[in-house]
Amino acid sequence: MNVERLVAMVNDIAAFFASEPDADAAAEQVAYHLQKFWEPRMRSEIQRCLEQGGVGLSPLARRGVERL
Amino acid sequence: MTAAEAPKPISQAQKDEILAIVACHKDQPGPLIEILHDVQRSLGYVPAEAVPLIAGALNLSRAEVHGVVSFYHHFRSAPHGRRVLRLCRAEACQSMNGRALERHAMKRLGIGFGETTVDREITLEAVYCLGLCACSPAAMIDEEVHGRVTPERLDELLKRAGAGVRP
Amino acid sequence: MTVTVWISRDAGALALGAEATAQKLLAAAQAAGTAIRLRRNGSRGLYWLEPLLEVECAAGRIAYGPVTAKDVPGLIDKGLLRGEAHPLRLGPIEAHPWFASQQRLTFARVGRIDPLDLDDYIAQGGFRGLRRALEIGSAATVNEVLESGLRGRGGAAFPTGIKWQTVLKQPAGQRYITCNADEGDSGTFSDRMLMEGDPFSVIEGMIIAGVAVGATRGYIYLRVEYPHAYQVMNAAISAARKAAYLGTDVCGSKHAFDIELRLGAGAYICGEETSMLESLEGRRGEIRVRPPLPAEKGLFGAPTVVNNVVTLATVPVVLAQGAAAYRDFGQAKSRGTLPLQLAGNVLRGGLIERAFGLTVRELLYDYGGGSASGRPIRAVQIGGPLGAYLPESQFDTPLEYEALSAIGAMLGHGGVVAFDDTVDMLEMAKYAMEFCAIESCGKCTPCRIGSVRGAEALGKIARGINPEGNCSLVEELCDTMLQASLCGLGGMAPYPVLSAMKHFKEDFAKRTAAS
Amino acid sequence: MYSIDHKDLGTPAPASTGTVTLDIDGSTVTVPAGTSVMRAVALAGGHIPKLCATDSLKAFGSCRVCLVEIEGRKGFPASCTTEVAAGMKVRTQSPRIQKLRRGVVELYVSDHPLDCDTCPANGHCELQDAAAELGVEGSRYANGGASQRGVKQDASNPYFVFNPDLCIVCSRCVRACDETQGTLALTIEGRGFSSRVSASQHQPFLESECVSCGACVEACPTAALTEKLPLMLGAPTKAVSTTCGYCGVGCSLKAEVKEETVVRMVPNRAGTANKGHACVKGRFAFGYATHADRVRRPMIRKRITDPWREVSWEEAISYTASEFKRIQQKYGPNSVGGITSSRCTNEETFLVQKLVRAALGTNNVDTCARVCHSATGYGLKHTLGESAGTQAFTSVMKADVVMLIGANPTDGHPVFASQLKRRLRQGATLIVIDPRVIDLVRTPHIEAAAHLQLRPGTNVAVINALAHVVVTEGLANDAYAEERCEGDTYRKWKAFVSDARNSPEAMEAISGVPAALVRKAARMYAAGPNSAIYYGLGVTEHSQGTTMVMGIANIAMATGNLGREGVGVSPLRGQNNVQGACDMGSFPHEFSGYRHVSDAATRSLFEGAWNATLASEPGLRIPNMFEAALDGSFRALYIQGEDFVHSDPNTNHVVAALSAMECVVVQDLFLIETARYAHVFLPGSSFLEKDGTFTNAERRISRVRKVMEPLAGLADWEVTMQLAQALGYPMHYSHPSEIMDEIARLTPTFHGVTYEKLERLGSIQWPCNDAAPDGTPTMHVGAFVRGKGKFYLTEYIATSERSTSRFPLLLTTGRVLYQYNVGTQTRRTANLAWQEEDRLDIHPDDAEDRGIADGDWVGVTSRTGDMVMRAVVSRRMTPGVVYTTFHFPESGVNLVTTENSDWATNCPEYKVTAVEVVRVGQPEAWQARIRAERGAQRSPALPTACSHRDEC
C-alpha cells in the first residue's frame, strides 16, 4: 500500500472531524471511521506508519490512528 | 418584373440597433410585437438575423419569434421599395371600381401584390380596409391616405411620389 | 381680428385633400392679410362634403364644403372668412338636415372640438362620466352600465355590464381593461373617427371601466392600418397622463389607471377578442378556446374587460347622463344609439348616429341619397366581410340586432356597404371566402382549409365547371364552416356566401346556364 | 404515433377531486370532475374521432372532428375542450354529427396524399382511422386546388424524418415540444392555409433548437414525423414494457419489437418517473444493443499481451474459477474481489456481491457508484438515516423554490429537466449553484433567480455561507429542527455556521460568489414555503463531497424542508441503477439495505441464508484495490459492466494496477478500454436481453423485461451464477424474480417487494414493507429514518488541488445530452451526429490570453498527465475555469484528473483539476490512433438519411 496516499487519506478524514471542539471525541470519530470503512490491511499499514514515526500525519490523524 | 432580392447580411450597427430596441421594450409585458414594429421601422424589415437576437434578449425560443414574425402580414423579411403603395381590396372599395383600380395599378407598375418594381421604387401591397370606406376606393402611399382614387388619380399620385411608371 | 377656421384632420378628410385645403387657406389668408386661427378637428362624418371647412363667425360655425384647395382663393374672395354666401356654403352643420336628424351621443363632440384640446373636451362635457363613476363607486358604476342596456358595439353585441360584472366578481388581483381598436371590417370607420376626433372619450371610457372593475392598467390594441388614429391616440394618452387623468391617482382619486397603446400588425383575426389578447401578449394571433372567458382569464391570465372603441366611448355618456337617459333611445333589446357607417356606392356616405330602428332603406336613400353611380342599389352588405348581403326586398328591415338576426343577417359593427346593379354577387361570394382564407389564423381546419376550398369551388362555378355540383358543395362546406369553426371568422364567412347564393341566384344561375 | 398498445383517452386526466355523473348516449357515466367530454366518453369505453387531441397534451380544439351534441347547448361543441358537468346529456353519434365530421375530414383529405398503402403510418395513422370510420374515401375539392404539398422532406435528424406533405397542422408536435419537453423548438409559421410546422426559423431539425427528445414524433398523428428505423425494418408487432438503461431518471419505456428486433422505443404514458416522456438517448439511442461491436463469445488469454482466444462459456467460466481459486490459495482470500455495475439489474448486482462475499469469502466488493454518488450514501445516511433521495420526481411540481447544485439536468437528466422546467414555467423560483452557465440558468421561459457561479471546489464554502444567512438572519425553522433533530447537534451547528468565518462576505474571496447574491439565494431558499434541493456529481465528486452532502442535509433540516412533498434533498443519479447497486450491498462495508458487515445480527442473517461464513471487516474500495494491486496483495478482479481505465481518475495509475494483476475478468457488451488489461472477457447482456429490476434516483424499483435473447446466450445473472457454481458455491435461481424474493427476505426496506406486486403497481418506491406495503414516495414523513436528524459540522477545507502559476486554470467535468458516461453505448449510436468528440470549453478571455480560437487543438496539462482535444470558446465558462466531458476514450481526460478523493468515501475529485491549456497543432499520436480505430469500428446504427417516399 502506498503509505503517502494513506496518510493523505487519514489526514483528510481528520480534517473533517477537526471541527469537533472536543479533541478526544474528534480522535474517537477518526478512529471509528477507519474501523468502519478501512480494510484491515490499510489500517495495519497506517498503524505501521505511525509506529515508524507517523511522518506526515496531522496531529488529529495521529491521535485517531493511535486509537485503532 | 419583380425584384425579390435576397437581403444582405445585416451589419454590426444594425445588430446593435436591434439590441437597443429590445432593451428599450424588454420590461414591458408581452413586448415582442412592439419590438418587431420598431425593428421594421428602423431597418425597413425584420431580418432573419434579428430573430435570435430578439429571442435571446426576451428569453424566447427562436421558433417562437419566427412563428410570430411570420404570422403577421405587416412584418416583412426583406426590405421593400422606396415607397409602399397600399391599395384597399375590401368590399366598400370594390363597390366603387376598386378591382379596376387594382388592375390598373398592376399594369402601370408591372408588378403584382407583394412585389416591388425592378427599380425598387414602389412596393405594391394589398390592404383590407383603411377605414376610408365612405370615400372609396382608397389607397395609401406610405402613410399618406387618398380617397376616391381613379386610375388617372393614381397615375398622378405615383408620379408625384416620384415612382417610375411603366409606359 | 383673428378668424377661427376649422378643417378636419380626420384620415377620411385628409384622403379627400383636407391638408391641401388647409395649407392653401393659410397661404391665401396670409396673402390677403387676414389673421386666421386654423383649428383642426375630427370629421363631422359628412364625408361627401369633405374637405369641410367651418368658419366661426357671429352666426356660429358656418360650414362650406366640399372645399378643395382650388376653391380656396375664390372662396376667400367671396367672403368665406365672414361666413358669406357661396354655392359651397352649407350653413351651420347642426342645422344641416343630414346631421340634424341624427342623435349624436357617442359622437357628440366628434368634429366639434380639437381632439387633443383637453379644455375643449371638458367644456363639452368631458370627464363628467368619470367624476360620477368615482362618486358612485365600483358596483354602482357597473350597475349603471348594466341598466343602460349598452351592448358591445364591436359586433358581438354582448351586454357590456354583464361582462364588467363578471370581471368584478373574479378573485382579487391584477385585472385589465383592453380596448379593441382593431376595426378591420370593410365599411366601418366609427372607431377610427372616434379615436381621431375625440380620443379622450375612449380614454375616459377605459378609466371608468378600470374604476368599475378594479383594473389599474389598460391596453388599446390598434390596427396598424390606422396611422393617424395612432398619432392622435398616443398624443391624447400623453396629455391625459400629464393632466393626471391617467396615472397613480386618477382625477385626484385613490384609483390608479394607465393606458398603453399597442399596434397590431396586419391581422384581421386579431379583432377577435381572444386572438387580440394573444397578440397583445406578443404571440401569434391564434384563437383561444373558450372557456375560460377573457373576463375570467384574459390578458396575461388575468380577468380582462375587452370592449370595442365605440362601446368604451359610450360609457362616459351613460355615466354622465344616467342609464335611464341612454336606455330611452332605441327599442326592444337594442337600446341607445348606434353609429352607422354608410359606405361604398352611395352618394352621401358617412357616419350617422341614431337610435336603433332606422331601416336599411331610410339609411340608403334618406341619408345616402341612393347610389353614387346613379344606378339602382342592388345589394348591401351589413356588418363587414362576414355579414350577409341583403337584396332590395329586405331593405325595409330595421337596423337593430334582433330584426337583422331574424333574416339571417347581423348588424356587426354597424357598417353598411352599398353596391349598385353592376355587382357580380358570385364574385362577392368568392371574395368572402378569399378574405377568410387570407385572414384565417390557421388554427382550426374548417376555416384554414375550408375557406380556400370555398373560394376554389366558387371560382369553378364562375368558370362554368359543374356549377350545380359545386353550388351544393359550397352549401355543404358552409354548413361545416358554420357549425364546426372555432371562431367567428370561419363561422361567419358563410353568411355573405349563403346570402348571395340565396338572394342573388341569378348570378350563380347565369353560369349554370352557360355550362 | 404513440405506442402501439396505448389506448389514447384524448385529453390528460384532470387534477381534481370529486366526481361528476353525466349521460353519454343514454348511459350514465361517472368520471372525475374536470374531465373532458372526450375523455369521459373514452373512459366509458366509447370513441369519438379526433385528430388534434392526445392524452399527453392539453386540449387544443383545432381539428374540429370531435364535435358532439349537448342537450341545451347550441351548436356542436368540441368534446376535447368541453368539460363534463353534472347531469349533462351528451350525444356522440347522429347523422348530423357524422356529416359535420365527414365535412371536416374531407377538408383534411383535400390536401393529403391518399396513397395510404405505401405510407409508413399505414394502419397507425389517425387521419386514416378517422377517414375510414367516417367513410371518407376521397375529397370532392381536391381537383387542382391549392396545395401545400411538394415540400422536400427533412431527414437531417438521424432518427426521424419530417415529411411536410403528410402534415395536417394539428400542432401536436409543437405542443409536445412546448408542454412535454419544454424546449419550444417548434412553431407554426405563417398563417391560414400556408400554416406550416417549422423547426426554429424554418430550418432542418438538426440545425434547429431541437434536442431530439422525440416527443414530437410520438405526438404526430400521421407519418409527417416518423422514426427512421420502422421505415427500414417494418412496423412493430408487439410492445414490451421495460425501463430505460441510461440515466437515473429510470424512464418507463415500451420496446416495440418486430420479431426480436426493437424498432421503436416509446415512453410509457403510465410511467410514474417519466410521465410518458423520454430523451434522445432513451428513445432513440438503443442501437448499440445490436451493434456489430458486441462481443458474442467468451474469450480468454494467459497474458494481456497475448491475442484473445474465443472459447466456450464452460471453458471461460472454469478458467476464471480456477484462476481465482489458485490466486486465493496463493495470496489469501482477500487477494481477489469483484465490482458490481450500476448499469446492471438489482438482481445481477446482488448476485455479484453475494458471489464475492459468500463464494469468495471476502468483502472486497465495490461498485461504480464509488466514483459518483458514494458521498451521497454516506452523507444522507449519517444525517437523515437513509442513503437515498427523499422525494419522488413528481414532488418537484409542488416546490416553490428549487435549488440546483452541481447538476445539469437538461443534459444529464433530460426527462426530469422537462418536469422541472414545467414547474419553473409555472412560476417556481430557481437557484443554480454551478461554476458553469448551464442551460437552466437561462433558457426560453426560464431564468434562474440567482446563479451562484462558484469556483470549482468551493461548494462547502457556499453552503456554509447560505446556512450562515439562514441562521443569523433568523430564517431557520427552529421549531422543526428542535423537534425533529438532535437539539444539541443543531445548536452546535448553528453556532458553527454563525461564525463570521462562514459569512457570505468572508467566503466570497474563496468561492468567488458575491456575498449579496448568497444572501439573496439563502433568503429565497428559506422563504420557500416549499424548497427543494436537487444535486448531482458537482456535489459529490470532490474531496469534500460528503461534507457537502451533509451541508445540504443540514440546511434542509434547519429550514424544515424535509418530510413532505415539494421539498427534500434529491441526488440526481448518473446511471440507471446507481441507487439500486448501492441498495444491493455492493459496498465493501455493507450488506443490502446499508447494514454494516460488522453487525453480528445482520451477518448471521446472511450467513444463515447463504450458508457461508462471512467476513466482518470491511473490504477494499475500488481505489484501495488499485493500491493493493500495486503492492501485490490484490491479484484478481471480476468486473461486471465497468470501464475503470476510461472512467476512473489518473488513468496511468489504474493501468499500472490492472497490469499488475494476474486475473482480470471483464464482463461487458464491448471490448472496453479496461478489456485491454483483462485475461478473461465474458460477453455481457444489454437491458433488452434480460429480466430484472432497476432502481432509479427516486428509489423507484421498475421492471426490466427481456425483449430479445442474450446475444451471447447468457444473461449477466446467469453468468454470475455459473461462476459461483464453478467456484464451488452453487446458486439456484431459475428466474431473476427468485433473486428479488431473496433480496426481499434479507432486506427490511425491500420486504414487501415482489415481481407480482411490481406487475400490479407498475413500480414501487422503497421502503416497501409491512409499514408501507405500496412503497414510500416521500421519506422522513413525521420523523427521520435515523430517529432524530443529526447535524454535522461542515468546515470548509480547501482541496489540495489548487491553481498556481504553472496550472492556472481549474478543469471541471460533466456530461452532454447526446452522450452518456464513458460513451460505450452512445458512441455506438447515431448520437455521434451531435457530438463525436470531447471538447474543452474555455472562456473567451482565457482563450484570448492563450491565442486559442474556437476549434483549435489544445493541450491540457495537469500535475498528473496531459491530453489534447479541441477547444470551444464559450461564455458558459467563467474565466479561470475550463470544462470537458469524458465520453470518448481518445480524449484521455482521466490522464489529467488527480487521485484526490472524498475524505469519507474516496469518491474521486473529478470536478477540480488544476491545469494549463496551450494551443497545439494536433492530437497526440496515441489519441489519433484510438480515434482512427474507433472510426474504423464505427458502423452507424442508423443511416443518416432515409428517403422512404422513394423507396419504402
PDB file of N, CA and C in Angstrom, chain D residues 233-263:
ATOM      1  N   LEU D 233     -37.167  -1.235 -41.109  1.00  0.00           N
ATOM      2  CA  LEU D 233     -37.316  -2.613 -40.626  1.00  0.00           C
ATOM      3  C   LEU D 233     -38.754  -3.102 -40.655  1.00  0.00           C
ATOM      4  N   GLY D 234     -39.674  -2.188 -40.806  1.00  0.00           N
ATOM      5  CA  GLY D 234     -41.079  -2.588 -40.788  1.00  0.00           C
ATOM      6  C   GLY D 234     -41.718  -2.247 -39.466  1.00  0.00           C
ATOM      7  N   ALA D 235     -43.036  -2.277 -39.461  1.00  0.00           N
ATOM      8  CA  ALA D 235     -43.789  -1.847 -38.289  1.00  0.00           C
ATOM      9  C   ALA D 235     -43.663  -2.864 -37.167  1.00  0.00           C
ATOM     10  N   PRO D 236     -43.634  -2.382 -35.928  1.00  0.00           N
ATOM     11  CA  PRO D 236     -43.568  -3.299 -34.789  1.00  0.00           C
ATOM     12  C   PRO D 236     -44.881  -4.059 -34.615  1.00  0.00           C
ATOM     13  N   THR D 237     -44.778  -5.198 -33.985  1.00  0.00           N
ATOM     14  CA  THR D 237     -45.980  -6.007 -33.794  1.00  0.00           C
ATOM     15  C   THR D 237     -46.298  -6.210 -32.320  1.00  0.00           C
ATOM     16  N   LYS D 238     -45.354  -5.860 -31.451  1.00  0.00           N
ATOM     17  CA  LYS D 238     -45.547  -6.146 -30.041  1.00  0.00           C
ATOM     18  C   LYS D 238     -44.855  -5.068 -29.220  1.00  0.00           C
ATOM     19  N   ALA D 239     -45.440  -4.706 -28.079  1.00  0.00           N
ATOM     20  CA  ALA D 239     -44.813  -3.718 -27.199  1.00  0.00           C
ATOM     21  C   ALA D 239     -44.511  -4.373 -25.859  1.00  0.00           C
ATOM     22  N   VAL D 240     -43.278  -4.204 -25.399  1.00  0.00           N
ATOM     23  CA  VAL D 240     -42.881  -4.778 -24.111  1.00  0.00           C
ATOM     24  C   VAL D 240     -42.461  -3.648 -23.183  1.00  0.00           C
ATOM     25  N   SER D 241     -43.106  -3.562 -22.024  1.00  0.00           N
ATOM     26  CA  SER D 241     -42.763  -2.524 -21.060  1.00  0.00           C
ATOM     27  C   SER D 241     -41.437  -2.834 -20.397  1.00  0.00           C
ATOM     28  N   THR D 242     -40.582  -1.839 -20.341  1.00  0.00           N
ATOM     29  CA  THR D 242     -39.305  -2.040 -19.670  1.00  0.00           C
ATOM     30  C   THR D 242     -38.831  -0.710 -19.114  1.00  0.00           C
ATOM     31  N   THR D 243     -37.596  -0.665 -18.647  1.00  0.00           N
ATOM     32  CA  THR D 243     -37.078   0.547 -18.025  1.00  0.00           C
ATOM     33  C   THR D 243     -35.802   0.946 -18.737  1.00  0.00           C
ATOM     34  N   CYS D 244     -35.654   2.225 -18.950  1.00  0.00           N
ATOM     35  CA  CYS D 244     -34.527   2.739 -19.721  1.00  0.00           C
ATOM     36  C   CYS D 244     -33.193   2.351 -19.079  1.00  0.00           C
ATOM     37  N   GLY D 245     -32.220   2.086 -19.904  1.00  0.00           N
ATOM     38  CA  GLY D 245     -30.901   1.694 -19.420  1.00  0.00           C
ATOM     39  C   GLY D 245     -29.919   2.846 -19.324  1.00  0.00           C
ATOM     40  N   TYR D 246     -30.381   4.054 -19.477  1.00  0.00           N
ATOM     41  CA  TYR D 246     -29.442   5.183 -19.371  1.00  0.00           C
ATOM     42  C   TYR D 246     -29.471   5.807 -17.981  1.00  0.00           C
ATOM     43  N   CYS D 247     -29.884   7.050 -17.852  1.00  0.00           N
ATOM     44  CA  CYS D 247     -29.610   7.772 -16.601  1.00  0.00           C
ATOM     45  C   CYS D 247     -30.511   7.366 -15.444  1.00  0.00           C
ATOM     46  N   GLY D 248     -30.295   8.011 -14.311  1.00  0.00           N
ATOM     47  CA  GLY D 248     -31.000   7.682 -13.083  1.00  0.00           C
ATOM     48  C   GLY D 248     -32.452   8.093 -13.029  1.00  0.00           C
ATOM     49  N   VAL D 249     -32.962   8.704 -14.097  1.00  0.00           N
ATOM     50  CA  VAL D 249     -34.396   9.024 -14.093  1.00  0.00           C
ATOM     51  C   VAL D 249     -35.203   7.728 -14.192  1.00  0.00           C
ATOM     52  N   GLY D 250     -34.666   6.761 -14.926  1.00  0.00           N
ATOM     53  CA  GLY D 250     -35.328   5.465 -14.983  1.00  0.00           C
ATOM     54  C   GLY D 250     -36.667   5.498 -15.680  1.00  0.00           C
ATOM     55  N   CYS D 251     -36.685   6.053 -16.875  1.00  0.00           N
ATOM     56  CA  CYS D 251     -37.938   6.180 -17.607  1.00  0.00           C
ATOM     57  C   CYS D 251     -38.536   4.818 -17.931  1.00  0.00           C
ATOM     58  N   SER D 252     -39.840   4.760 -17.775  1.00  0.00           N
ATOM     59  CA  SER D 252     -40.549   3.561 -18.196  1.00  0.00           C
ATOM     60  C   SER D 252     -40.777   3.656 -19.701  1.00  0.00           C
ATOM     61  N   LEU D 253     -40.316   2.633 -20.408  1.00  0.00           N
ATOM     62  CA  LEU D 253     -40.380   2.657 -21.871  1.00  0.00           C
ATOM     63  C   LEU D 253     -41.119   1.432 -22.374  1.00  0.00           C
ATOM     64  N   LYS D 254     -41.613   1.559 -23.582  1.00  0.00           N
ATOM     65  CA  LYS D 254     -42.146   0.373 -24.235  1.00  0.00           C
ATOM     66  C   LYS D 254     -41.262   0.074 -25.435  1.00  0.00           C
ATOM     67  N   ALA D 255     -40.653  -1.087 -25.382  1.00  0.00           N
ATOM     68  CA  ALA D 255     -39.840  -1.505 -26.517  1.00  0.00           C
ATOM     69  C   ALA D 255     -40.796  -2.145 -27.510  1.00  0.00           C
ATOM     70  N   GLU D 256     -40.879  -1.536 -28.664  1.00  0.00           N
ATOM     71  CA  GLU D 256     -41.767  -2.092 -29.676  1.00  0.00           C
ATOM     72  C   GLU D 256     -40.931  -2.932 -30.633  1.00  0.00           C
ATOM     73  N   VAL D 257     -41.309  -4.185 -30.734  1.00  0.00           N
ATOM     74  CA  VAL D 257     -40.453  -5.108 -31.465  1.00  0.00           C
ATOM     75  C   VAL D 257     -41.178  -5.756 -32.639  1.00  0.00           C
ATOM     76  N   LYS D 258     -40.360  -6.078 -33.596  1.00  0.00           N
ATOM     77  CA  LYS D 258     -40.832  -6.889 -34.703  1.00  0.00           C
ATOM     78  C   LYS D 258     -39.988  -8.149 -34.636  1.00  0.00           C
ATOM     79  N   GLU D 259     -40.616  -9.248 -34.461  1.00  0.00           N
ATOM     80  CA  GLU D 259     -39.918 -10.473 -34.110  1.00  0.00           C
ATOM     81  C   GLU D 259     -39.053 -10.180 -32.877  1.00  0.00           C
ATOM     82  N   GLU D 260     -37.723 -10.279 -33.010  1.00  0.00           N
ATOM     83  CA  GLU D 260     -36.923  -9.976 -31.817  1.00  0.00           C
ATOM     84  C   GLU D 260     -36.168  -8.662 -31.937  1.00  0.00           C
ATOM     85  N   THR D 261     -36.541  -7.889 -32.953  1.00  0.00           N
ATOM     86  CA  THR D 261     -35.792  -6.657 -33.175  1.00  0.00           C
ATOM     87  C   THR D 261     -36.570  -5.453 -32.666  1.00  0.00           C
ATOM     88  N   VAL D 262     -35.902  -4.654 -31.861  1.00  0.00           N
ATOM     89  CA  VAL D 262     -36.541  -3.428 -31.394  1.00  0.00           C
ATOM     90  C   VAL D 262     -36.538  -2.438 -32.555  1.00  0.00           C
ATOM     91  N   VAL D 263     -37.723  -1.966 -32.908  1.00  0.00           N
ATOM     92  CA  VAL D 263     -37.772  -0.984 -33.990  1.00  0.00           C
ATOM     93  C   VAL D 263     -38.140   0.413 -33.484  1.00  0.00           C
TER      94      VAL D 263
END
